[in-house]
mmCIF file of C-alpha atoms in Angstrom:
data_model
loop_
_atom_site.group_PDB
_atom_site.id
_atom_site.type_symbol
_atom_site.label_atom_id
_atom_site.label_comp_id
_atom_site.label_asym_id
_atom_site.label_seq_id
_atom_site.Cartn_x
_atom_site.Cartn_y
_atom_site.Cartn_z
ATOM 1 C CA MET A 1 28.487 8.701 -147.680
ATOM 2 C CA THR A 2 28.073 5.514 -145.760
ATOM 3 C CA GLU A 3 24.937 5.706 -143.555
ATOM 4 C CA LEU A 4 25.434 5.125 -139.868
ATOM 5 C CA HIS A 5 23.151 2.788 -137.946
ATOM 6 C CA GLU A 6 22.578 2.617 -134.286
ATOM 7 C CA VAL A 7 23.604 -0.665 -132.654
ATOM 8 C CA GLN A 8 22.225 -1.697 -129.285
ATOM 9 C CA ILE A 9 24.530 -3.851 -127.133
ATOM 10 C CA THR A 10 23.006 -5.756 -124.404
ATOM 11 C CA GLU A 11 25.186 -6.990 -121.513
ATOM 12 C CA GLU A 12 24.033 -10.444 -120.607
ATOM 13 C CA LYS A 13 26.069 -10.700 -117.380
ATOM 14 C CA PRO A 14 26.471 -7.523 -115.371
ATOM 15 C CA LEU A 15 30.008 -6.762 -114.368
ATOM 16 C CA LEU A 16 29.021 -5.477 -110.902
ATOM 17 C CA LEU A 17 26.575 -6.845 -108.394
ATOM 18 C CA PRO A 18 23.961 -4.358 -107.071
ATOM 19 C CA PRO A 19 24.824 -3.141 -103.548
ATOM 20 C CA SER A 20 21.838 -4.976 -102.057
ATOM 21 C CA GLN A 21 22.994 -8.280 -103.426
ATOM 22 C CA PRO A 22 25.658 -10.070 -101.469
ATOM 23 C CA VAL A 23 28.752 -11.253 -103.387
ATOM 24 C CA PRO A 24 28.477 -15.071 -103.502
ATOM 25 C CA GLY A 25 31.184 -17.037 -101.733
ATOM 26 C CA LYS A 26 32.682 -20.322 -102.830
ATOM 27 C CA LYS A 27 31.056 -23.283 -101.062
ATOM 28 C CA HIS A 28 33.183 -26.219 -99.922
ATOM 29 C CA SER A 29 32.814 -29.311 -97.811
ATOM 30 C CA VAL A 30 35.327 -31.607 -96.307
ATOM 31 C CA GLU A 31 35.137 -34.980 -94.704
ATOM 32 C CA THR A 32 36.355 -35.132 -91.060
ATOM 33 C CA PRO A 33 36.615 -37.936 -88.529
ATOM 34 C CA TYR A 34 33.145 -36.707 -87.258
ATOM 35 C CA GLY A 35 31.298 -36.344 -90.459
ATOM 36 C CA LEU A 36 31.040 -33.861 -93.343
ATOM 37 C CA VAL A 37 31.372 -30.035 -92.630
ATOM 38 C CA ALA A 38 30.362 -27.365 -95.072
ATOM 39 C CA PHE A 39 31.888 -23.907 -95.217
ATOM 40 C CA THR A 40 31.851 -20.791 -97.545
ATOM 41 C CA VAL A 41 34.980 -18.826 -98.427
ATOM 42 C CA HIS A 42 34.755 -15.094 -99.352
ATOM 43 C CA GLY A 43 37.862 -13.367 -100.857
ATOM 44 C CA THR A 44 41.341 -14.632 -101.396
ATOM 45 C CA PRO A 45 44.066 -15.401 -98.791
ATOM 46 C CA LYS A 46 46.237 -12.308 -97.976
ATOM 47 C CA PRO A 47 49.989 -12.838 -97.361
ATOM 48 C CA LYS A 48 51.023 -13.003 -93.771
ATOM 49 C CA ARG A 49 47.432 -12.400 -92.596
ATOM 50 C CA PRO A 50 45.093 -14.837 -90.742
ATOM 51 C CA ALA A 51 41.712 -15.813 -92.112
ATOM 52 C CA ILE A 52 38.637 -14.550 -90.385
ATOM 53 C CA LEU A 53 36.644 -17.693 -89.470
ATOM 54 C CA THR A 54 33.036 -17.529 -88.066
ATOM 55 C CA TYR A 55 30.893 -20.116 -86.346
ATOM 56 C CA HIS A 56 27.161 -19.615 -85.791
ATOM 57 C CA ASP A 57 24.826 -20.307 -82.905
ATOM 58 C CA VAL A 58 22.136 -22.866 -82.551
ATOM 59 C CA GLY A 59 19.031 -22.143 -84.565
ATOM 60 C CA LEU A 60 20.932 -20.175 -87.154
ATOM 61 C CA ASN A 61 23.318 -20.808 -90.050
ATOM 62 C CA HIS A 62 26.211 -18.668 -91.147
ATOM 63 C CA GLN A 63 23.913 -16.493 -93.279
ATOM 64 C CA SER A 64 21.260 -15.727 -90.701
ATOM 65 C CA CYS A 65 23.812 -15.280 -87.991
ATOM 66 C CA PHE A 66 26.442 -13.079 -89.740
ATOM 67 C CA GLU A 67 25.180 -11.694 -93.043
ATOM 68 C CA PRO A 68 23.973 -8.260 -91.585
ATOM 69 C CA LEU A 69 27.349 -7.790 -89.973
ATOM 70 C CA PHE A 70 29.466 -8.723 -92.971
ATOM 71 C CA ARG A 71 27.350 -6.781 -95.337
ATOM 72 C CA PHE A 72 27.511 -3.680 -93.156
ATOM 73 C CA GLU A 73 29.148 -0.872 -95.166
ATOM 74 C CA ASP A 74 31.967 -0.109 -92.714
ATOM 75 C CA MET A 75 32.746 -3.785 -92.443
ATOM 76 C CA GLN A 76 33.897 -3.862 -96.085
ATOM 77 C CA GLU A 77 37.004 -1.896 -95.180
ATOM 78 C CA ILE A 78 37.990 -4.689 -92.847
ATOM 79 C CA ILE A 79 37.174 -7.739 -94.760
ATOM 80 C CA LYS A 80 38.922 -6.615 -97.889
ATOM 81 C CA ASN A 81 42.152 -7.067 -95.778
ATOM 82 C CA PHE A 82 41.322 -10.748 -94.932
ATOM 83 C CA VAL A 83 39.891 -13.815 -96.403
ATOM 84 C CA VAL A 84 36.646 -14.812 -94.621
ATOM 85 C CA VAL A 85 35.490 -18.446 -93.913
ATOM 86 C CA HIS A 86 31.996 -19.046 -92.731
ATOM 87 C CA VAL A 87 31.629 -22.556 -91.156
ATOM 88 C CA ASP A 88 28.149 -24.168 -90.900
ATOM 89 C CA ALA A 89 27.695 -26.793 -88.237
ATOM 90 C CA PRO A 90 26.900 -30.240 -89.771
ATOM 91 C CA GLY A 91 23.334 -30.269 -91.046
ATOM 92 C CA MET A 92 22.805 -26.557 -90.583
ATOM 93 C CA GLU A 93 23.753 -25.437 -94.127
ATOM 94 C CA GLU A 94 20.994 -24.443 -96.559
ATOM 95 C CA GLY A 95 19.523 -27.585 -98.296
ATOM 96 C CA ALA A 96 21.263 -29.943 -95.795
ATOM 97 C CA PRO A 97 19.801 -33.509 -95.793
ATOM 98 C CA LEU A 98 18.224 -34.804 -92.698
ATOM 99 C CA PHE A 99 20.249 -36.985 -90.469
ATOM 100 C CA PRO A 100 18.942 -40.589 -90.125
ATOM 101 C CA LEU A 101 17.017 -41.582 -86.978
ATOM 102 C CA GLY A 102 19.496 -42.497 -84.215
ATOM 103 C CA TYR A 103 22.377 -40.480 -85.752
ATOM 104 C CA GLN A 104 24.992 -39.579 -83.242
ATOM 105 C CA TYR A 105 25.585 -35.882 -83.668
ATOM 106 C CA PRO A 106 29.087 -34.602 -82.821
ATOM 107 C CA SER A 107 29.666 -33.006 -79.416
ATOM 108 C CA LEU A 108 30.805 -29.487 -79.328
ATOM 109 C CA ASP A 109 34.409 -30.721 -78.616
ATOM 110 C CA GLN A 110 34.201 -32.829 -81.809
ATOM 111 C CA LEU A 111 32.780 -29.892 -83.772
ATOM 112 C CA ALA A 112 35.927 -27.902 -82.606
ATOM 113 C CA ASP A 113 38.131 -30.879 -83.777
ATOM 114 C CA MET A 114 36.700 -30.457 -87.353
ATOM 115 C CA ILE A 115 38.281 -27.061 -87.672
ATOM 116 C CA PRO A 116 41.854 -28.318 -88.367
ATOM 117 C CA CYS A 117 40.429 -30.306 -91.297
ATOM 118 C CA ILE A 118 39.049 -27.164 -92.829
ATOM 119 C CA LEU A 119 42.280 -25.148 -92.353
ATOM 120 C CA GLN A 120 44.272 -28.067 -93.766
ATOM 121 C CA TYR A 121 41.940 -28.252 -96.789
ATOM 122 C CA LEU A 122 42.352 -24.515 -97.437
ATOM 123 C CA ASN A 123 46.096 -24.391 -96.510
ATOM 124 C CA PHE A 124 45.458 -21.693 -93.894
ATOM 125 C CA THR A 125 47.746 -21.540 -90.945
ATOM 126 C CA SER A 126 46.030 -19.142 -88.592
ATOM 127 C CA ILE A 127 42.597 -17.532 -87.958
ATOM 128 C CA ILE A 128 40.815 -14.761 -86.092
ATOM 129 C CA GLY A 129 37.596 -16.376 -84.908
ATOM 130 C CA ILE A 130 34.198 -14.765 -84.488
ATOM 131 C CA GLY A 131 31.662 -16.986 -82.788
ATOM 132 C CA VAL A 132 28.222 -16.637 -81.276
ATOM 133 C CA GLY A 133 26.706 -18.730 -78.564
ATOM 134 C CA ALA A 134 27.513 -22.362 -79.302
ATOM 135 C CA GLY A 135 29.846 -21.181 -82.054
ATOM 136 C CA ALA A 136 31.696 -19.009 -79.554
ATOM 137 C CA TYR A 137 32.120 -22.112 -77.271
ATOM 138 C CA ILE A 138 33.401 -24.211 -80.171
ATOM 139 C CA LEU A 139 36.066 -21.569 -81.132
ATOM 140 C CA ALA A 140 37.205 -21.216 -77.604
ATOM 141 C CA ARG A 141 37.506 -25.029 -77.217
ATOM 142 C CA TYR A 142 39.463 -25.017 -80.549
ATOM 143 C CA SER A 143 41.787 -22.273 -79.255
ATOM 144 C CA LEU A 144 42.550 -24.246 -76.095
ATOM 145 C CA SER A 145 43.754 -27.243 -78.181
ATOM 146 C CA HIS A 146 45.350 -25.315 -81.019
ATOM 147 C CA PRO A 147 46.595 -21.983 -79.458
ATOM 148 C CA ASP A 148 49.355 -21.523 -82.060
ATOM 149 C CA THR A 149 46.784 -21.182 -84.877
ATOM 150 C CA VAL A 150 44.594 -18.621 -83.280
ATOM 151 C CA GLU A 151 45.585 -14.951 -83.378
ATOM 152 C CA GLY A 152 42.455 -13.488 -81.849
ATOM 153 C CA LEU A 153 38.833 -14.410 -80.799
ATOM 154 C CA VAL A 154 35.624 -12.403 -80.712
ATOM 155 C CA LEU A 155 33.190 -14.413 -78.542
ATOM 156 C CA ILE A 156 29.647 -13.227 -78.505
ATOM 157 C CA ASN A 157 27.310 -14.587 -75.873
ATOM 158 C CA ILE A 158 29.746 -17.327 -74.750
ATOM 159 C CA ASP A 159 28.794 -19.532 -71.895
ATOM 160 C CA PRO A 160 31.901 -21.547 -70.889
ATOM 161 C CA ASN A 161 30.172 -23.520 -68.128
ATOM 162 C CA ALA A 162 28.645 -26.932 -68.426
ATOM 163 C CA LYS A 163 24.959 -27.059 -67.333
ATOM 164 C CA GLY A 164 24.586 -27.848 -63.630
ATOM 165 C CA TRP A 165 21.925 -30.203 -62.202
ATOM 166 C CA MET A 166 19.546 -27.278 -61.539
ATOM 167 C CA ASP A 167 19.996 -26.090 -65.149
ATOM 168 C CA TRP A 168 19.485 -29.623 -66.444
ATOM 169 C CA ALA A 169 16.292 -30.090 -64.463
ATOM 170 C CA ALA A 170 14.979 -26.697 -65.573
ATOM 171 C CA HIS A 171 15.761 -27.607 -69.142
ATOM 172 C CA LYS A 172 13.919 -30.845 -68.866
ATOM 173 C CA LEU A 173 10.883 -29.206 -67.265
ATOM 174 C CA THR A 174 10.818 -26.448 -69.992
ATOM 175 C CA GLY A 175 11.044 -29.170 -72.612
ATOM 176 C CA LEU A 176 7.734 -30.599 -71.266
ATOM 177 C CA THR A 177 5.914 -27.327 -71.881
ATOM 178 C CA SER A 178 7.727 -25.699 -74.696
ATOM 179 C CA SER A 179 8.595 -26.669 -78.230
ATOM 180 C CA ILE A 180 12.191 -26.918 -79.501
ATOM 181 C CA PRO A 181 11.730 -23.590 -81.493
ATOM 182 C CA GLU A 182 10.524 -21.735 -78.393
ATOM 183 C CA MET A 183 13.438 -23.015 -76.270
ATOM 184 C CA ILE A 184 15.963 -22.002 -78.881
ATOM 185 C CA LEU A 185 14.244 -18.592 -79.122
ATOM 186 C CA ALA A 186 14.697 -18.117 -75.328
ATOM 187 C CA HIS A 187 18.392 -19.010 -75.824
ATOM 188 C CA LEU A 188 18.821 -16.487 -78.652
ATOM 189 C CA PHE A 189 16.866 -13.517 -77.428
ATOM 190 C CA SER A 190 16.168 -11.436 -74.255
ATOM 191 C CA GLN A 191 12.885 -11.701 -72.467
ATOM 192 C CA GLU A 192 12.165 -8.157 -73.503
ATOM 193 C CA GLU A 193 12.592 -9.001 -77.126
ATOM 194 C CA LEU A 194 10.471 -12.140 -76.799
ATOM 195 C CA SER A 195 7.683 -10.186 -74.933
ATOM 196 C CA GLY A 196 7.691 -7.480 -77.534
ATOM 197 C CA CYS A 197 7.802 -10.025 -80.289
ATOM 198 C CA THR A 198 10.215 -7.866 -82.350
ATOM 199 C CA GLU A 199 10.458 -8.282 -86.046
ATOM 200 C CA LEU A 200 13.716 -10.203 -85.672
ATOM 201 C CA VAL A 201 12.067 -12.542 -83.195
ATOM 202 C CA GLN A 202 9.178 -13.210 -85.505
ATOM 203 C CA GLN A 203 11.501 -13.840 -88.430
ATOM 204 C CA CYS A 204 13.563 -16.339 -86.456
ATOM 205 C CA ARG A 205 10.394 -18.033 -85.037
ATOM 206 C CA GLU A 206 8.936 -18.444 -88.539
ATOM 207 C CA SER A 207 12.240 -19.707 -89.729
ATOM 208 C CA LEU A 208 12.690 -22.303 -86.953
ATOM 209 C CA VAL A 209 9.042 -23.568 -87.076
ATOM 210 C CA GLY A 210 9.215 -23.984 -90.880
ATOM 211 C CA ALA A 211 12.772 -25.287 -90.983
ATOM 212 C CA PRO A 212 12.985 -28.395 -93.192
ATOM 213 C CA ASN A 213 16.069 -29.444 -91.031
ATOM 214 C CA LEU A 214 14.447 -28.870 -87.682
ATOM 215 C CA SER A 215 15.460 -32.380 -86.522
ATOM 216 C CA ASN A 216 19.093 -31.494 -87.398
ATOM 217 C CA ILE A 217 18.815 -28.267 -85.425
ATOM 218 C CA GLN A 218 17.567 -30.290 -82.435
ATOM 219 C CA LEU A 219 20.636 -32.397 -82.563
ATOM 220 C CA TYR A 220 22.868 -29.298 -82.460
ATOM 221 C CA TRP A 221 20.852 -27.930 -79.607
ATOM 222 C CA SER A 222 21.257 -31.176 -77.632
ATOM 223 C CA SER A 223 25.045 -31.113 -78.109
ATOM 224 C CA TYR A 224 25.119 -27.570 -76.879
ATOM 225 C CA ASN A 225 23.133 -28.419 -73.724
ATOM 226 C CA THR A 226 25.512 -31.344 -73.029
ATOM 227 C CA ARG A 227 28.688 -29.256 -73.392
ATOM 228 C CA ARG A 228 31.648 -29.733 -70.984
ATOM 229 C CA ASP A 229 32.899 -26.955 -68.717
ATOM 230 C CA LEU A 230 35.819 -25.083 -70.370
ATOM 231 C CA ASN A 231 37.417 -24.724 -66.921
ATOM 232 C CA PHE A 232 38.912 -21.335 -67.558
ATOM 233 C CA GLU A 233 41.122 -20.140 -64.636
ATOM 234 C CA ARG A 234 42.754 -16.721 -64.483
ATOM 235 C CA GLY A 235 46.441 -17.237 -63.959
ATOM 236 C CA GLY A 236 46.145 -21.028 -64.472
ATOM 237 C CA ASP A 237 47.122 -23.319 -67.336
ATOM 238 C CA VAL A 238 43.640 -23.388 -68.908
ATOM 239 C CA THR A 239 43.043 -20.027 -70.492
ATOM 240 C CA LEU A 240 42.943 -18.418 -73.904
ATOM 241 C CA LYS A 241 46.404 -17.184 -74.821
ATOM 242 C CA CYS A 242 45.355 -14.922 -77.697
ATOM 243 C CA PRO A 243 43.652 -11.477 -77.533
ATOM 244 C CA VAL A 244 40.020 -11.889 -76.839
ATOM 245 C CA MET A 245 37.081 -9.498 -77.186
ATOM 246 C CA LEU A 246 33.981 -10.692 -75.212
ATOM 247 C CA VAL A 247 30.637 -9.343 -76.430
ATOM 248 C CA VAL A 248 27.181 -9.431 -74.965
ATOM 249 C CA GLY A 249 24.031 -7.357 -75.165
ATOM 250 C CA ASP A 250 22.692 -5.642 -72.040
ATOM 251 C CA GLN A 251 20.010 -7.941 -70.441
ATOM 252 C CA ALA A 252 20.782 -10.647 -72.858
ATOM 253 C CA PRO A 253 20.201 -14.239 -71.794
ATOM 254 C CA HIS A 254 23.911 -14.947 -71.400
ATOM 255 C CA GLU A 255 24.979 -11.712 -69.762
ATOM 256 C CA ASP A 256 25.857 -13.259 -66.420
ATOM 257 C CA ALA A 257 27.894 -16.123 -68.134
ATOM 258 C CA VAL A 258 29.860 -13.701 -70.212
ATOM 259 C CA VAL A 259 30.649 -11.515 -67.238
ATOM 260 C CA GLU A 260 31.764 -14.577 -65.275
ATOM 261 C CA CYS A 261 33.957 -15.607 -68.340
ATOM 262 C CA ASN A 262 35.620 -12.176 -68.343
ATOM 263 C CA SER A 263 36.614 -12.612 -64.677
ATOM 264 C CA LYS A 264 38.285 -15.902 -65.520
ATOM 265 C CA LEU A 265 40.429 -14.813 -68.488
ATOM 266 C CA ASP A 266 43.831 -13.035 -68.643
ATOM 267 C CA PRO A 267 43.094 -9.346 -68.020
ATOM 268 C CA THR A 268 45.986 -8.273 -70.178
ATOM 269 C CA GLN A 269 44.539 -9.980 -73.260
ATOM 270 C CA THR A 270 40.820 -9.448 -72.784
ATOM 271 C CA SER A 271 38.367 -6.627 -73.589
ATOM 272 C CA PHE A 272 34.775 -6.809 -72.648
ATOM 273 C CA LEU A 273 32.066 -5.097 -74.728
ATOM 274 C CA LYS A 274 28.562 -4.828 -73.182
ATOM 275 C CA MET A 275 26.168 -3.340 -75.817
ATOM 276 C CA ALA A 276 23.153 -1.412 -74.810
ATOM 277 C CA ASP A 277 19.951 -1.622 -76.900
ATOM 278 C CA SER A 278 21.201 -4.684 -78.742
ATOM 279 C CA GLY A 279 19.205 -7.551 -77.190
ATOM 280 C CA GLY A 280 20.407 -11.129 -77.484
ATOM 281 C CA GLN A 281 22.053 -10.885 -80.946
ATOM 282 C CA PRO A 282 24.185 -7.755 -81.104
ATOM 283 C CA GLN A 283 25.710 -8.811 -84.495
ATOM 284 C CA LEU A 284 22.251 -8.556 -85.955
ATOM 285 C CA THR A 285 20.789 -5.613 -84.099
ATOM 286 C CA GLN A 286 23.911 -3.336 -83.821
ATOM 287 C CA PRO A 287 26.274 -4.366 -86.689
ATOM 288 C CA GLY A 288 27.646 -0.726 -86.734
ATOM 289 C CA LYS A 289 28.809 -0.740 -83.192
ATOM 290 C CA LEU A 290 30.279 -4.219 -83.403
ATOM 291 C CA THR A 291 32.070 -3.374 -86.733
ATOM 292 C CA GLU A 292 33.698 -0.342 -84.914
ATOM 293 C CA ALA A 293 34.812 -2.416 -81.982
ATOM 294 C CA PHE A 294 36.098 -5.262 -84.308
ATOM 295 C CA LYS A 295 38.151 -2.677 -86.255
ATOM 296 C CA TYR A 296 39.821 -1.498 -83.041
ATOM 297 C CA PHE A 297 40.384 -5.143 -82.132
ATOM 298 C CA VAL A 298 42.271 -6.007 -85.304
ATOM 299 C CA GLN A 299 44.190 -2.713 -85.240
ATOM 300 C CA GLY A 300 45.270 -3.621 -81.618
ATOM 301 C CA MET A 301 46.679 -6.879 -83.092
ATOM 302 C CA GLY A 302 48.790 -4.879 -85.497
ATOM 303 C CA TYR A 303 46.660 -5.167 -88.575
ATOM 304 C CA MET A 304 45.181 -2.298 -90.618
ATOM 305 C CA ALA A 305 47.460 0.222 -88.845
ATOM 306 C CA SER A 306 47.270 2.623 -91.856
ATOM 307 C CA SER A 307 43.541 2.493 -92.051
ATOM 308 C CA CYS A 308 41.717 5.811 -92.003
ATOM 309 C CA MET A 309 40.566 7.004 -88.598
ATOM 310 C CA THR A 310 36.829 7.067 -88.341
ATOM 311 C CA ARG A 311 34.784 10.014 -87.050
ATOM 312 C CA LEU A 312 34.357 8.132 -83.770
ATOM 313 C CA SER A 313 38.087 7.486 -83.194
ATOM 314 C CA ARG A 314 39.030 11.064 -84.130
ATOM 315 C CA SER A 315 36.716 12.459 -81.524
ATOM 316 C CA ARG A 316 38.019 10.125 -78.865
ATOM 317 C CA THR A 317 41.717 10.162 -79.553
ATOM 318 C CA ALA A 318 42.707 13.005 -77.429
ATOM 319 C CA SER A 319 40.584 12.139 -74.390
ATOM 320 C CA LEU A 320 41.634 8.456 -74.527
ATOM 321 C CA SER A 321 45.331 9.346 -74.847
ATOM 322 C CA SER A 322 45.270 11.656 -71.814
ATOM 323 C CA ALA A 323 43.216 9.277 -69.864
ATOM 324 C CA ALA A 324 45.655 6.409 -70.565
ATOM 325 C CA SER A 325 48.682 8.406 -69.505
ATOM 326 C CA GLY A 326 46.954 9.988 -66.352
ATOM 327 C CA ASP A 327 45.169 7.010 -64.762
ATOM 328 C CA GLY A 328 46.163 3.913 -66.626
ATOM 329 C CA SER A 329 47.759 2.379 -63.472
ATOM 330 C CA GLN A 330 45.003 3.314 -61.011
ATOM 331 C CA SER A 331 42.278 0.858 -61.850
ATOM 332 C CA ARG A 332 41.979 -2.690 -63.085
ATOM 333 C CA SER A 333 39.266 -1.936 -65.612
ATOM 334 C CA ARG A 334 37.610 1.044 -67.235
ATOM 335 C CA THR A 335 34.015 1.380 -68.135
ATOM 336 C CA LEU A 336 32.826 3.811 -70.760
ATOM 337 C CA SER A 337 29.173 4.604 -71.017
ATOM 338 C CA GLN A 338 27.274 5.808 -74.047
ATOM 339 C CA ASN A 339 23.967 7.541 -74.079
ATOM 340 C CA SER A 340 21.755 5.413 -76.270
ATOM 341 C CA GLU A 341 20.269 8.581 -77.601
ATOM 342 C CA SER A 342 23.589 9.754 -79.062
ATOM 343 C CA GLY A 343 23.436 7.129 -81.766
ATOM 344 C CA SER A 344 27.274 6.485 -81.796
ATOM 345 C CA PRO A 345 29.349 3.843 -79.955
ATOM 346 C CA GLN A 346 32.292 4.926 -77.967
ATOM 347 C CA PRO A 347 34.543 1.934 -77.393
ATOM 348 C CA PRO A 348 38.357 2.767 -77.238
ATOM 349 C CA PRO A 349 40.743 0.307 -78.849
ATOM 350 C CA PRO A 350 41.203 -3.012 -76.915
ATOM 351 C CA PRO A 351 44.510 -3.581 -75.210
ATOM 352 C CA THR A 352 47.412 -4.413 -77.598
ATOM 353 C CA PRO A 353 48.787 -7.896 -77.007
ATOM 354 C CA GLY A 354 51.706 -7.916 -74.632
ATOM 355 C CA SER A 355 51.290 -4.309 -73.729
ATOM 356 C CA GLY A 356 50.280 -5.070 -70.065
ATOM 357 C CA ALA A 357 47.047 -3.191 -70.413
ATOM 358 C CA HIS A 358 44.235 -4.102 -68.141
ATOM 359 C CA THR A 359 40.808 -5.700 -68.870
ATOM 360 C CA MET A 360 38.732 -3.062 -70.562
ATOM 361 C CA GLU A 361 35.013 -3.222 -69.827
ATOM 362 C CA VAL A 362 33.178 -1.095 -72.435
ATOM 363 C CA SER A 363 29.484 -0.332 -72.273
ATOM 364 C CA CYS A 364 28.063 1.170 -75.479
#
């Protein structure tokens, strides 16, 4: 009888990545009239669906700004339905070479004008934009000039206003006593976070101080501080024509600016999410709450309608339905509060485009 021998088979390349390891995206770069721009694509295009396109804030790149949000477990249900494009501002991508001395960095308007080159390169026709800080401004500016290509916007910490003379003078004085990293930290985080020197603040400070491309970051920072006013006007010609979700953390540096922006946008297309206990970077500190709100947002746009209802939405459906039918016409906006000790956000779905719903102010 033939003797059997044990044979060990070693798999050199694992078929599945461990849950803790992010799935790598495909890196691309494209030449534009204002220089080279790098971006990373995750997933494949879905028929008749827009791409989700992100743009990061000053002092961050697409990984440090968005990775915790897009790696969040509940976010996987959303992004499997869309292709995702993470844009890095010029010189902000990992391993970026330093710009030469005297290099004229693009303005935020010019950075917005790079986006059509990306979409043309990828052969994408429309996007849902997610931007933070400077990235939110860039996506808003792009939407004003290319409204037909933007199906929705999530704008976190947007300041649509140009710096006034008082702001400019204060910025100059601060620059005399503070380093570039410290000024950027004050832009990214609340005073409470900075005073408490949270782990996130420490990580960001270390990253900025030791950044090999700090001179590039300073150029992006300078472009942000010389931005033009977006001149939003409720009921006027200059406004965002797509559904918009404005997001800001409670006591965040840009809270007043986002509140003002909300007052200038079309109330039938805008939802306002103020997040408690999230600090200056809610996409990093509260990815669960933001994921839940973003899911409602895309469902309100008509996508993922067959998606399973979450525990949150099941618990809220009856009360929200009765509230909408009973007092929907009595007030311009609704504010829902969440006890921070409850541990669960309670934002209802944002208004469906064209439904005539009013601005929804949600505090969670």
